[in-house]
Coordinates of C-alpha atoms and ligand atoms in Angstrom, one line a residue:
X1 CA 0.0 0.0 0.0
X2 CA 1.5 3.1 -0.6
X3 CA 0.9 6.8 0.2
X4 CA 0.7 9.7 -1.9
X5 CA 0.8 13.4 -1.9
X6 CA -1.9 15.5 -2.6
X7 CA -0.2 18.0 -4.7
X8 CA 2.0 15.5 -7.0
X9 CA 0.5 11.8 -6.8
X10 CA 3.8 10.7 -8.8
X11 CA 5.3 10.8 -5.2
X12 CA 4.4 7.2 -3.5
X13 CA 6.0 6.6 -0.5
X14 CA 5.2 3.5 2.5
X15 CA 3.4 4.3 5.1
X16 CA 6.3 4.2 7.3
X17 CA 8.1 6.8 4.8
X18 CA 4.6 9.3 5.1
X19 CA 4.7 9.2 8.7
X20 CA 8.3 9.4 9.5
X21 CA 8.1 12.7 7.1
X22 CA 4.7 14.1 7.7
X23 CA 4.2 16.8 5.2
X24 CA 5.5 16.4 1.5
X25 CA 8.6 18.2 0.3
X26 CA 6.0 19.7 -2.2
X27 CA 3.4 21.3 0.9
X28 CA 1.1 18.1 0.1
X29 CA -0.5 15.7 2.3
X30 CA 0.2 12.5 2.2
X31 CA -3.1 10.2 1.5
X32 CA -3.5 6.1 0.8
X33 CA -3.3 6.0 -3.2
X34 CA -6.0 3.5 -2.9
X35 CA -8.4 3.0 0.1
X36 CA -8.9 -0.3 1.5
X37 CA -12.6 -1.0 2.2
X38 CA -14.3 -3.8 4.8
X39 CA -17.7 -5.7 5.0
X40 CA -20.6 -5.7 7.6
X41 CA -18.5 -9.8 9.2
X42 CA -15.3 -7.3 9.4
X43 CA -17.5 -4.7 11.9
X44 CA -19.2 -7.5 13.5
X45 CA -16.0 -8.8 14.2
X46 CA -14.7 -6.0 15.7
X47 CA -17.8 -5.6 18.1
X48 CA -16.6 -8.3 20.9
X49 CA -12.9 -6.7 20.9
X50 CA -11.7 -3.9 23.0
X51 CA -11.1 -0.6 21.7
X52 CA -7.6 -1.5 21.3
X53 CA -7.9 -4.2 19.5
X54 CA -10.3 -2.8 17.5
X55 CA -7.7 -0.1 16.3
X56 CA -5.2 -2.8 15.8
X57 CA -7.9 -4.6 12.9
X58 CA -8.8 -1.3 11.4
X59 CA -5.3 0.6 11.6
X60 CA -3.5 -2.5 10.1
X61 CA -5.8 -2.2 7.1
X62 CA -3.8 0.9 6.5
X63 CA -0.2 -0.3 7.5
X64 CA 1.2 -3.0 5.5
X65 CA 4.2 -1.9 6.7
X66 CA 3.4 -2.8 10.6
X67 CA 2.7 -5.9 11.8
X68 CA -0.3 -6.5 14.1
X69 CA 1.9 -7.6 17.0
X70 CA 3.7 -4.3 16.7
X71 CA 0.2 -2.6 16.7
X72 CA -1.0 -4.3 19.6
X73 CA 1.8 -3.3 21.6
X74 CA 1.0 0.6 20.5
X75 CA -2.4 0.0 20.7
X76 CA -1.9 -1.4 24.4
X77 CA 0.0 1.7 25.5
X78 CA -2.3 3.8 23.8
X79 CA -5.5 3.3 24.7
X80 CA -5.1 1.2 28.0
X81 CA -4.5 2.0 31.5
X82 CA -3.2 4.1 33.0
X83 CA -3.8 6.5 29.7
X84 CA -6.9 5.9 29.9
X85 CA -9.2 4.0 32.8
X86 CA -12.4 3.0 31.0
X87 CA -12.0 0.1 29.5
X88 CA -13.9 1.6 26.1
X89 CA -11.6 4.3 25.2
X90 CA -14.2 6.1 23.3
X91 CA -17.6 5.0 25.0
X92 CA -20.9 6.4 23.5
X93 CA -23.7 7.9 25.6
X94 CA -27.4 8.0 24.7
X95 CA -29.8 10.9 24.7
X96 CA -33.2 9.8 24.1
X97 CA -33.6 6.8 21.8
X98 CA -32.0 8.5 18.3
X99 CA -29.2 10.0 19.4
X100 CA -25.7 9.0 21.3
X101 CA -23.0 11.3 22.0
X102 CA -19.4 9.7 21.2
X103 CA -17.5 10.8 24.2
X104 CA -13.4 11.2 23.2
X105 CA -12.2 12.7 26.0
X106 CA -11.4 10.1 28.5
X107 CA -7.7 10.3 27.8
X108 CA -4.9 12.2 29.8
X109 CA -6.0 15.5 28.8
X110 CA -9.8 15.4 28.3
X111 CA -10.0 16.4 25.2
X112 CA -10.4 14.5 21.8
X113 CA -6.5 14.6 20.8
X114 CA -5.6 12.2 23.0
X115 CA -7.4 9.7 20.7
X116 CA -4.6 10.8 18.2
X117 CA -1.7 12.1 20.0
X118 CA -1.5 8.5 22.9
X119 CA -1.2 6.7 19.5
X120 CA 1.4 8.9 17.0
X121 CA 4.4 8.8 19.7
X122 CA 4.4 5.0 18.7
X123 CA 3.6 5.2 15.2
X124 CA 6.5 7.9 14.4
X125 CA 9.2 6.1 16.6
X126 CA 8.3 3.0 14.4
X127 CA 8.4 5.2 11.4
X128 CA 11.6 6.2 11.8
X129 CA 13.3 2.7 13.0
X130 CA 11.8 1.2 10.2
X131 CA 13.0 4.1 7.3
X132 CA 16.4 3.9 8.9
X133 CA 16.7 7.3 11.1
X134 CA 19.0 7.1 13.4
X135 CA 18.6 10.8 15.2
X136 CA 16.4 11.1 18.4
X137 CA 13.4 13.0 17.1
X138 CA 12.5 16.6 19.2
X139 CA 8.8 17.8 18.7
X140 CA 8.6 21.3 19.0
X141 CA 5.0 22.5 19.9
X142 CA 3.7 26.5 19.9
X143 CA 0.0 25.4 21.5
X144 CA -2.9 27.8 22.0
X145 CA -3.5 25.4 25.1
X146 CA -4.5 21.7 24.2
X147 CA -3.0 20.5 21.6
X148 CA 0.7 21.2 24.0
X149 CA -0.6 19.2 26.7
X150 CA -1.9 16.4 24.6
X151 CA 1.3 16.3 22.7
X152 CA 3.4 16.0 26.1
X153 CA 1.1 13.6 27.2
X154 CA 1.5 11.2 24.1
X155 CA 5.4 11.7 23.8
X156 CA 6.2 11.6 27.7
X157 CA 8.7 9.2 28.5
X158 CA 8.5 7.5 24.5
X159 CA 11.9 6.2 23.8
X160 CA 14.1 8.5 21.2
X161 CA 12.2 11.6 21.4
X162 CA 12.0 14.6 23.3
X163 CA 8.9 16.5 23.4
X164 CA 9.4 20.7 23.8
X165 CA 6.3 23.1 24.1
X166 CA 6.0 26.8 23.6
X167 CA 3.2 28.2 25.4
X168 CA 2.1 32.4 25.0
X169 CA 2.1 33.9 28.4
X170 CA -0.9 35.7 28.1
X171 CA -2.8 33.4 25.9
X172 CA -3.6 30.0 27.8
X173 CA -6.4 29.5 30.6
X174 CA -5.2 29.1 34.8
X175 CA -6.0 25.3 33.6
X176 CA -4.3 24.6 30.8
X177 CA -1.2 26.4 32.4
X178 CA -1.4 24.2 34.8
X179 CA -1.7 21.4 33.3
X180 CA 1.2 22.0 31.1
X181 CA 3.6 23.0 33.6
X182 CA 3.5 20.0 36.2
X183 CA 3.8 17.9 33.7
X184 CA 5.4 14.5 34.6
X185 CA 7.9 12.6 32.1
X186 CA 12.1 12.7 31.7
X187 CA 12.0 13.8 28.0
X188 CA 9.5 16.7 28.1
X189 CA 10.1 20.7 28.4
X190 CA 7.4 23.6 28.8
X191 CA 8.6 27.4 28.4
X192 CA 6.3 30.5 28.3
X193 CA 6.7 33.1 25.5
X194 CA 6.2 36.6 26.1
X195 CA 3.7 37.6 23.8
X196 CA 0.9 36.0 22.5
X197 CA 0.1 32.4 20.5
X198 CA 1.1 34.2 17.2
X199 CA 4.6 35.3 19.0
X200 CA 4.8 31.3 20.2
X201 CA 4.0 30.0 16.6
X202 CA 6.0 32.4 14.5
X203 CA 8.9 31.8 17.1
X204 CA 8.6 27.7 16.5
X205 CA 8.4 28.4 12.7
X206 CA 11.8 30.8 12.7
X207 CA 13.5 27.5 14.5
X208 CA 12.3 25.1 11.9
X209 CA 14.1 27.1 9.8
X210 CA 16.8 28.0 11.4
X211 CA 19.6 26.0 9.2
X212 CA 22.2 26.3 11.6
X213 CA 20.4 24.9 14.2
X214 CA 19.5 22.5 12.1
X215 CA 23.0 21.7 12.3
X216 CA 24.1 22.1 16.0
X217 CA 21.2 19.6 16.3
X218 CA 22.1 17.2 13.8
X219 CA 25.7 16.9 15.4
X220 CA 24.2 16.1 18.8
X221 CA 21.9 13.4 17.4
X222 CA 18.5 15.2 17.0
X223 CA 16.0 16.1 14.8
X224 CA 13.3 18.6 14.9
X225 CA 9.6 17.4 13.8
X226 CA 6.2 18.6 14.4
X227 CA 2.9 16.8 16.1
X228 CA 0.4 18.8 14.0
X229 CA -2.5 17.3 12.5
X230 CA -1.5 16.4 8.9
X231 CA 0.5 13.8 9.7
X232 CA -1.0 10.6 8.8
X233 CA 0.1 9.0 11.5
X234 CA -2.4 11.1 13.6
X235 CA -5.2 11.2 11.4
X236 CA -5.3 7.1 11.1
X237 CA -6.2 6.7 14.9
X238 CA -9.3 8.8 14.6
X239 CA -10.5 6.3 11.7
X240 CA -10.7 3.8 14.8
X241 CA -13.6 5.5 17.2
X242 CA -16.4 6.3 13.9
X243 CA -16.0 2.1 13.4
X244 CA -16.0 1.6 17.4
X245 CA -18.5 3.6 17.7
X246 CA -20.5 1.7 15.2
X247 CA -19.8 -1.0 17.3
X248 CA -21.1 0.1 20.6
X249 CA -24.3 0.9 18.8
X250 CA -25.1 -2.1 17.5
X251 CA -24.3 -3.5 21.1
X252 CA -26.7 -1.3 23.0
X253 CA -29.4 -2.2 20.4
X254 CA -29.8 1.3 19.4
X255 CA -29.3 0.1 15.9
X256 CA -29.5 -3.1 13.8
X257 CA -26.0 -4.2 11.7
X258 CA -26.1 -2.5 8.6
X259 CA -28.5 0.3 9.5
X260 CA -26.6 3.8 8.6
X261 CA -26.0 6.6 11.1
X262 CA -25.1 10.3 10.8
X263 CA -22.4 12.0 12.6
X264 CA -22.2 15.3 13.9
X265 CA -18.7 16.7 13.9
X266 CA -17.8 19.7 15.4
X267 CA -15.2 20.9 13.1
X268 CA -11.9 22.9 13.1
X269 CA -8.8 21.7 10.9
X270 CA -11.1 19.1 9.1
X271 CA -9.2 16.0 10.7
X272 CA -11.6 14.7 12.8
X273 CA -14.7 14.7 10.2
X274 CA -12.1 13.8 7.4
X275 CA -11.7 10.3 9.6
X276 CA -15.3 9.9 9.5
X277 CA -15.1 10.6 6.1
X278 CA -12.7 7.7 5.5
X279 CA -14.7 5.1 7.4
X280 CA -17.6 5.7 5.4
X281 CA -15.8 5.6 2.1
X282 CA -14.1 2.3 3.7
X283 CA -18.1 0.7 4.2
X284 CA -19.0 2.0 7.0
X285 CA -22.6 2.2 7.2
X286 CA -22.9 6.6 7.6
X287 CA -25.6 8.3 6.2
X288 CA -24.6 11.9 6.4
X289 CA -21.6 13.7 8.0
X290 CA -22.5 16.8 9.6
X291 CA -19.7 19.4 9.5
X292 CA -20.6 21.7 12.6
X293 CA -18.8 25.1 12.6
X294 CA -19.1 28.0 15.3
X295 CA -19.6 31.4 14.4
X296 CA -16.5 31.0 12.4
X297 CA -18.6 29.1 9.9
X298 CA -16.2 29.2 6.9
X299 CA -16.9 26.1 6.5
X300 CA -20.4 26.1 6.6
X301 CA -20.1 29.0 3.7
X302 CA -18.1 26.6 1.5
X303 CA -20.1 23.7 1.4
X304 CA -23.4 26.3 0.2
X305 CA -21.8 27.7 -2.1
X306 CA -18.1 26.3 -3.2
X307 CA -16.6 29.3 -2.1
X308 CA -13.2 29.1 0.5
X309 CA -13.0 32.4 1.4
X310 CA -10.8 33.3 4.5
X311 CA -11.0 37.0 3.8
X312 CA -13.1 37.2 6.6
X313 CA -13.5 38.7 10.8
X314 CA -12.1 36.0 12.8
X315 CA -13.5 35.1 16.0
X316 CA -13.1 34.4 19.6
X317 CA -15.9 31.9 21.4
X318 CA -16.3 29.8 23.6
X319 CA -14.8 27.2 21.5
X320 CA -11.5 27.8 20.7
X321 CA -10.6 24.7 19.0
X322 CA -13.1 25.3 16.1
X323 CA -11.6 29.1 16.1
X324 CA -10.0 28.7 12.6
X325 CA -9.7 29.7 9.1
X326 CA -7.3 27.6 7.5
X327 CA -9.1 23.8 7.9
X328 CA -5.5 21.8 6.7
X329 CA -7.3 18.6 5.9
X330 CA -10.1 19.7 3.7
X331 CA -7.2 19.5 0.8
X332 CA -7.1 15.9 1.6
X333 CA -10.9 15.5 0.6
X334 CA -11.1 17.9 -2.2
X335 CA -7.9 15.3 -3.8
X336 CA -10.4 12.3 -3.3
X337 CA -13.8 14.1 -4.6
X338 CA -11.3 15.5 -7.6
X339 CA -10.4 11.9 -8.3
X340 CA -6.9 12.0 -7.6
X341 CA -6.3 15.6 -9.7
X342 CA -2.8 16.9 -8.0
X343 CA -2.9 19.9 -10.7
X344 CA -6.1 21.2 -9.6
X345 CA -5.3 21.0 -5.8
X346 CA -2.1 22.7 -6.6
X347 CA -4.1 25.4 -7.8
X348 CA -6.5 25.9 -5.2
X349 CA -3.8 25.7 -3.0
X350 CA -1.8 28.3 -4.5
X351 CA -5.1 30.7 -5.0
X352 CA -5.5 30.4 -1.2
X353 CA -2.2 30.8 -0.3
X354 CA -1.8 34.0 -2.8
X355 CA -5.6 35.9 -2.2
X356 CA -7.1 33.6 0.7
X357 CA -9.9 32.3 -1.5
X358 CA -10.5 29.2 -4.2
X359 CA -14.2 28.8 -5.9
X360 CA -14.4 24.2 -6.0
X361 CA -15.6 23.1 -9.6
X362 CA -19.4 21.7 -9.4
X363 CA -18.0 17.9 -10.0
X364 CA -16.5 18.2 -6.9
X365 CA -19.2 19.6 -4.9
X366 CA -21.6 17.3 -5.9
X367 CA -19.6 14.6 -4.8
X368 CA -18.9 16.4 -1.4
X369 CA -22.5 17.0 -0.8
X370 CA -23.8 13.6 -1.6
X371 CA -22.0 13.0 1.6
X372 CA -21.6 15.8 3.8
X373 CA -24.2 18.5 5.2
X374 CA -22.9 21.6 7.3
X375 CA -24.5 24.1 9.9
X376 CA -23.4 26.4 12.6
X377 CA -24.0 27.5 16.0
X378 CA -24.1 31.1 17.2
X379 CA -22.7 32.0 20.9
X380 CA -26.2 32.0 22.1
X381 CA -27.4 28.4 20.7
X382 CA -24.3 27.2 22.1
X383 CA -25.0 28.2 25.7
X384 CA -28.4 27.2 24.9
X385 CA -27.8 23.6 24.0
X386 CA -25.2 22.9 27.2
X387 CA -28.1 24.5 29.1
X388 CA -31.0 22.4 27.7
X389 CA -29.1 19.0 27.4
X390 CA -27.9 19.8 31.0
X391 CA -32.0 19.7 31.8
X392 CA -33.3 17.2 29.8
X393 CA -30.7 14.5 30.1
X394 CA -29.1 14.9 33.4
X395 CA -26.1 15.4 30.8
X396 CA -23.3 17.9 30.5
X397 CA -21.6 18.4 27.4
X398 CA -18.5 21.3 26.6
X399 CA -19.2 24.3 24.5
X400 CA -17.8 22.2 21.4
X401 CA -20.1 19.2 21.7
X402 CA -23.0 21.9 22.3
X403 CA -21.8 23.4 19.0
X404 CA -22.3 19.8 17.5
X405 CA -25.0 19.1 18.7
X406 CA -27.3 22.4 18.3
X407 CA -26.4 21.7 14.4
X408 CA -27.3 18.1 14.4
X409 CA -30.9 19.6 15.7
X410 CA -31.0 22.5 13.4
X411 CA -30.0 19.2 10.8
X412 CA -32.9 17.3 11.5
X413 CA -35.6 20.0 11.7
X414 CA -34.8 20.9 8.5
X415 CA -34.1 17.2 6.8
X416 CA -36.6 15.5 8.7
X417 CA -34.1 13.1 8.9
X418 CA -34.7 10.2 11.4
X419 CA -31.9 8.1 11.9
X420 CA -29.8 7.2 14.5
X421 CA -27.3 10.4 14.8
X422 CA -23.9 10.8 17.0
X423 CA -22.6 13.9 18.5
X424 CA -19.2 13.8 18.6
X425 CA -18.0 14.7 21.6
X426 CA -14.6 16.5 22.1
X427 CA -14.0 17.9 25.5
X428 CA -14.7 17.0 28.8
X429 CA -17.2 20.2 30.7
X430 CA -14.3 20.2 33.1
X431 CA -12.2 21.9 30.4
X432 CA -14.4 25.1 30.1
X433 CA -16.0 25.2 33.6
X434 CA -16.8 29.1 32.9
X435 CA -18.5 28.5 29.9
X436 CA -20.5 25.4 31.0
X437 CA -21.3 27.0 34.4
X438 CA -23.2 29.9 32.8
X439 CA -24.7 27.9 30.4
X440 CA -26.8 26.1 33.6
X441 CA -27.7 29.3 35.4
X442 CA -24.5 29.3 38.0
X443 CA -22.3 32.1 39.2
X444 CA -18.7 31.6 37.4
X445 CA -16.1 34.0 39.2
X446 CA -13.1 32.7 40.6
X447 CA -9.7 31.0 39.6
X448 CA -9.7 28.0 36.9
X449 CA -8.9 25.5 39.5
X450 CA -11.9 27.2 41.7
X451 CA -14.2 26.9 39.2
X452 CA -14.1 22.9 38.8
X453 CA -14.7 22.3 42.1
X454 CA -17.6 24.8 42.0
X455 CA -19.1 22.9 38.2
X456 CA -18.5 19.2 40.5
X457 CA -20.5 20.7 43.3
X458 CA -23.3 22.6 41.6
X459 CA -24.3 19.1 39.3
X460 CA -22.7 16.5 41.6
X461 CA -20.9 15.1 38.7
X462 CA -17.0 14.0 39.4
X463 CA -14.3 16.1 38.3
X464 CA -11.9 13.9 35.7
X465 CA -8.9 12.3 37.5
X466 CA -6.5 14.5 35.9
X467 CA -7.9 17.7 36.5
X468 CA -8.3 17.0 40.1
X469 CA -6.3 18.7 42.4
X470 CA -4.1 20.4 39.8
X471 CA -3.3 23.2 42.0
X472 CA -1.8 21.1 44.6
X473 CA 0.5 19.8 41.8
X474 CA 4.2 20.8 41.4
X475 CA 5.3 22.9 39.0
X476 CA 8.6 21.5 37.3
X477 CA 8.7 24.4 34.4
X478 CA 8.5 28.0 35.1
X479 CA 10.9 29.9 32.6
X480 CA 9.4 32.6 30.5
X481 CA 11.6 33.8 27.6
X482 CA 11.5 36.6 25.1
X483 CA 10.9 35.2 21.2
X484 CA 14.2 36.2 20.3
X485 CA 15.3 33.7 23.5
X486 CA 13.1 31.0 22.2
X487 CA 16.2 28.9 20.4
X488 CA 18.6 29.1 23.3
X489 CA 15.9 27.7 25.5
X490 CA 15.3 24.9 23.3
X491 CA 18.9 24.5 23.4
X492 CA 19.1 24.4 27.1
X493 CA 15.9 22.2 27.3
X494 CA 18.0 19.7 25.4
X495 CA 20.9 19.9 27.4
X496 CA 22.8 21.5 24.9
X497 CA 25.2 24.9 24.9
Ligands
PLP501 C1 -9.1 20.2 17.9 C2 -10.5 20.2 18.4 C3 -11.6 20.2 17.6 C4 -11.5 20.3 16.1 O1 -11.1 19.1 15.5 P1 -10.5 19.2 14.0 O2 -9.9 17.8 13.8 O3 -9.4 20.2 14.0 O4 -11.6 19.5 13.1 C5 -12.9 20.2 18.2 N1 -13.1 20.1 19.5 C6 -12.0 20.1 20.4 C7 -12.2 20.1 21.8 C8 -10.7 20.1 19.9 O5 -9.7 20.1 20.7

């Protein structure tokens, strides 16, 4: 099986090659040239196994180049204890008879990266055995908050790498500071950045390409790669919970096999909808894919009308993980729906890059909408729908899941479409305590750490193992640099002068 990039599908690399590079020398993505597909025995199969083992069956489908006793081992680590101590990894939750919410945030950090980041530590290290590398790999990280605490979660303590996160002093909730800087683990480094998450981000990008670092690194036996999402080896794992999911359905009798189910995605860099995606062109009985935007609905504005325009006010909510106009991964769709056509995603590509905008050809947004419907929440609906899921179910769900799941109702009112739907559930409440308090009528003053204790108290539900008792944690990193002091830190992080 081999992988190619989106913007020249001459290129066909393994899968090990893909993921040990992660983006092509040419700004592609790399995608499976063909995609292998399963039958309803293959699901059925899966439906006795643990979510593990379920990633092992569907992830192998994808690497020829790994064997399933490899996987297993990864998968183990992964998705077991003490990463995570359900034993479903990705459980589902009903609401009412139709609809289940697909809860991905029982992992280290809360939050739905875990899924991807416990599993790509494993996957690279492999990657780069197996293509002969023989440097230590060092993942830099600028994060806006959770994607640097999932990523030092995932790489913490993996042999051969070191994991280094860039945070923005004034840019990152009491919480996720927090969480970032007691951070257990030999091979991991935190360091605030005066400035902003622009000054954090621009400051990683300047040491990417910072050739004589490069070098200096090199010399000392490392290598400097990324943890973003379009590396294939952190899309694959997401391919996993859509199938489980499936799964967990057909066991709770909310569905017979073969019966097809939406998804309702809420949506930021396309990844996790593009899995979904996958799975369904792989035989996955899905009906429609929701694409659920917040009021930074550019995505929502391209599927009406073909139109990516990112000349456009951008945003703060209440879910800042949807807060974003560049979705990375919707280039990998556009290259299936386009039948493979490197040329034309070339040009899109280069029209966004150069003016912000591309206009998709009609072919290609057929295709798209034959599978996928969009729709997006407003502030106020998303308030609404923690508050009223709060009252009806007994239920609380995080300002992203509300976002979901207010456009899988606005979906069905104006479909009249019955089947069985999932939410897709991203965050824990825990993560956005403010936001959720509010949202069911409670006072929400006081410090992040305050303000769990408060949400646990006011709905007697039980604060997530590792957000408890984070302020009594100790703090192992405490450096703030300037941006211009960024590369000496990483130096010193590394134990290098
Ligand atoms: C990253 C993130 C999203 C968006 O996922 P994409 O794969 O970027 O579309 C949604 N919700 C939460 C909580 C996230 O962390």
């Amino acid at each position: 099986m081999h992988y190619i990039s989106t913007r020249d599908k001459t290129l066909k690399l393994s899968a090990a090659q893909a993921i040990a590079q992660g983006l092509s020398r040419d700004g592609g993505l790399f995608v499976p040239e063909t995609l292998p597909s399963f039958d309803m025995d293959f699901i059925a199969g899966l439906c006795g196994l643990s979510y593990a083992d379920r990633a092992v069956k569907v992830m192998k489908l994808f690497l020829d180049d790994f064997s399933e006793e490899e996987l297993r081992l990864y998968a183990k680590a992964a998705y077991g204890r003490p990463a995570y101590d359900a034993d479903n990894a990705a459980p589902i939750r009903m609401a009412g008879d139709d609809t289940a919410f697909l809860e991905l945030w029982h992992g280290p950090t809360c939050a739905f990266k875990d899924m991807a980041l416990q599993m790509l530590p494993y996957l690279l290290t492999a990657s780069l055995k197996k293509t002969g590398e023989k440097k230590k790999v060092c993942i830099l990280v600028a994060t806006s908050g959770d994607t640097g605490k999932a990523a030092l979660e995932g790489f913490r303590d993996v042999e051969g790498t070191k994991i280094l996160v860039f945070y923005p002093s004034d840019g990152v909730s009491d919480v996720q500071k927090l969480q970032m800087v007691s951070t257990q683990g030999k091979n991991v480094g935190v360091c605030a950045v005066r400035g902003n998450f622009d000054d954090a981000q621009n400051g990683v990008k300047a040491i990417f390409s910072d050739a004589g670092l490069r070098e200096l690194l090199a010399e000392k036996g490392y290598f400097f790669s990324s943890a973003n999402s379009i590396n294939w080896g952190r899309l694959l794992p997401q391919v996993v919970y859509y199938v489980s999911a499936y799964c967990e359905l057909i066991k709770n009798g909310a569905i017979r096999p073969g019966e097809s189910v939406n998804f309702c995605v809420p949506t930021g860099n396309f990844g996790n909808i593009l899995a979904g995606y996958y799975a369904k062109a792989m035989g996955l009985p899905v009906g429609r894919l929701i694409c659920a935007s917040n009021k930074n609905k550019i995505l929502t504005d391209f599927i009406e009308t073909a139109v990516y325009d990112r000349n456009r006010e951008f945003y703060t909510t209440m879910s800042p993980s949807m807060d974003i106009l560049i979705s990375s991964n919707l280039e990998r769709l556009l290259f299936m729906l386009s039948g493979g056509d490197d040329a034309l995603i070339r040009d899109y590509m280069g029209r966004l890059a150069a003016s912000g905008r591309y206009e998709a050809e009609p072919g290609i947004m057929q295709r798209l909408r034959e599978s996928f419907s969009a729709g997006f929440s407003t502030e106020e609906e998303t308030a609404g729908a923690i508050g009223s899921v709060w009252k009806e179910f007994r239920y609380l769900i995080d300002p992203h899941t509300a976002v979901a799941y207010n456009v899988l109702k606005g979906y069905r009112e104006r479909t009249g479409d019955k089947a069985v739907s999932v939410a897709v559930s991203t965050a824990s409440p825990y993560k956005f305590c403010d936001s959720v308090l509010e949202a069911i009528g409670e006072k929400a003053d006081g410090s992040g750490t305050e303000l769990i204790r408060r949400l646990s108290e006011a709905t007697g539900t039980r604060v997530p193992a590792p957000l408890e008792d984070l302020d009594k944690r100790e703090v192992r990193f405490n450096k703030t640099v300037e941006k211009s002091a960024m590369a000496s830190a990483v130096l010193e992080m590394l134990g290098i002068s």
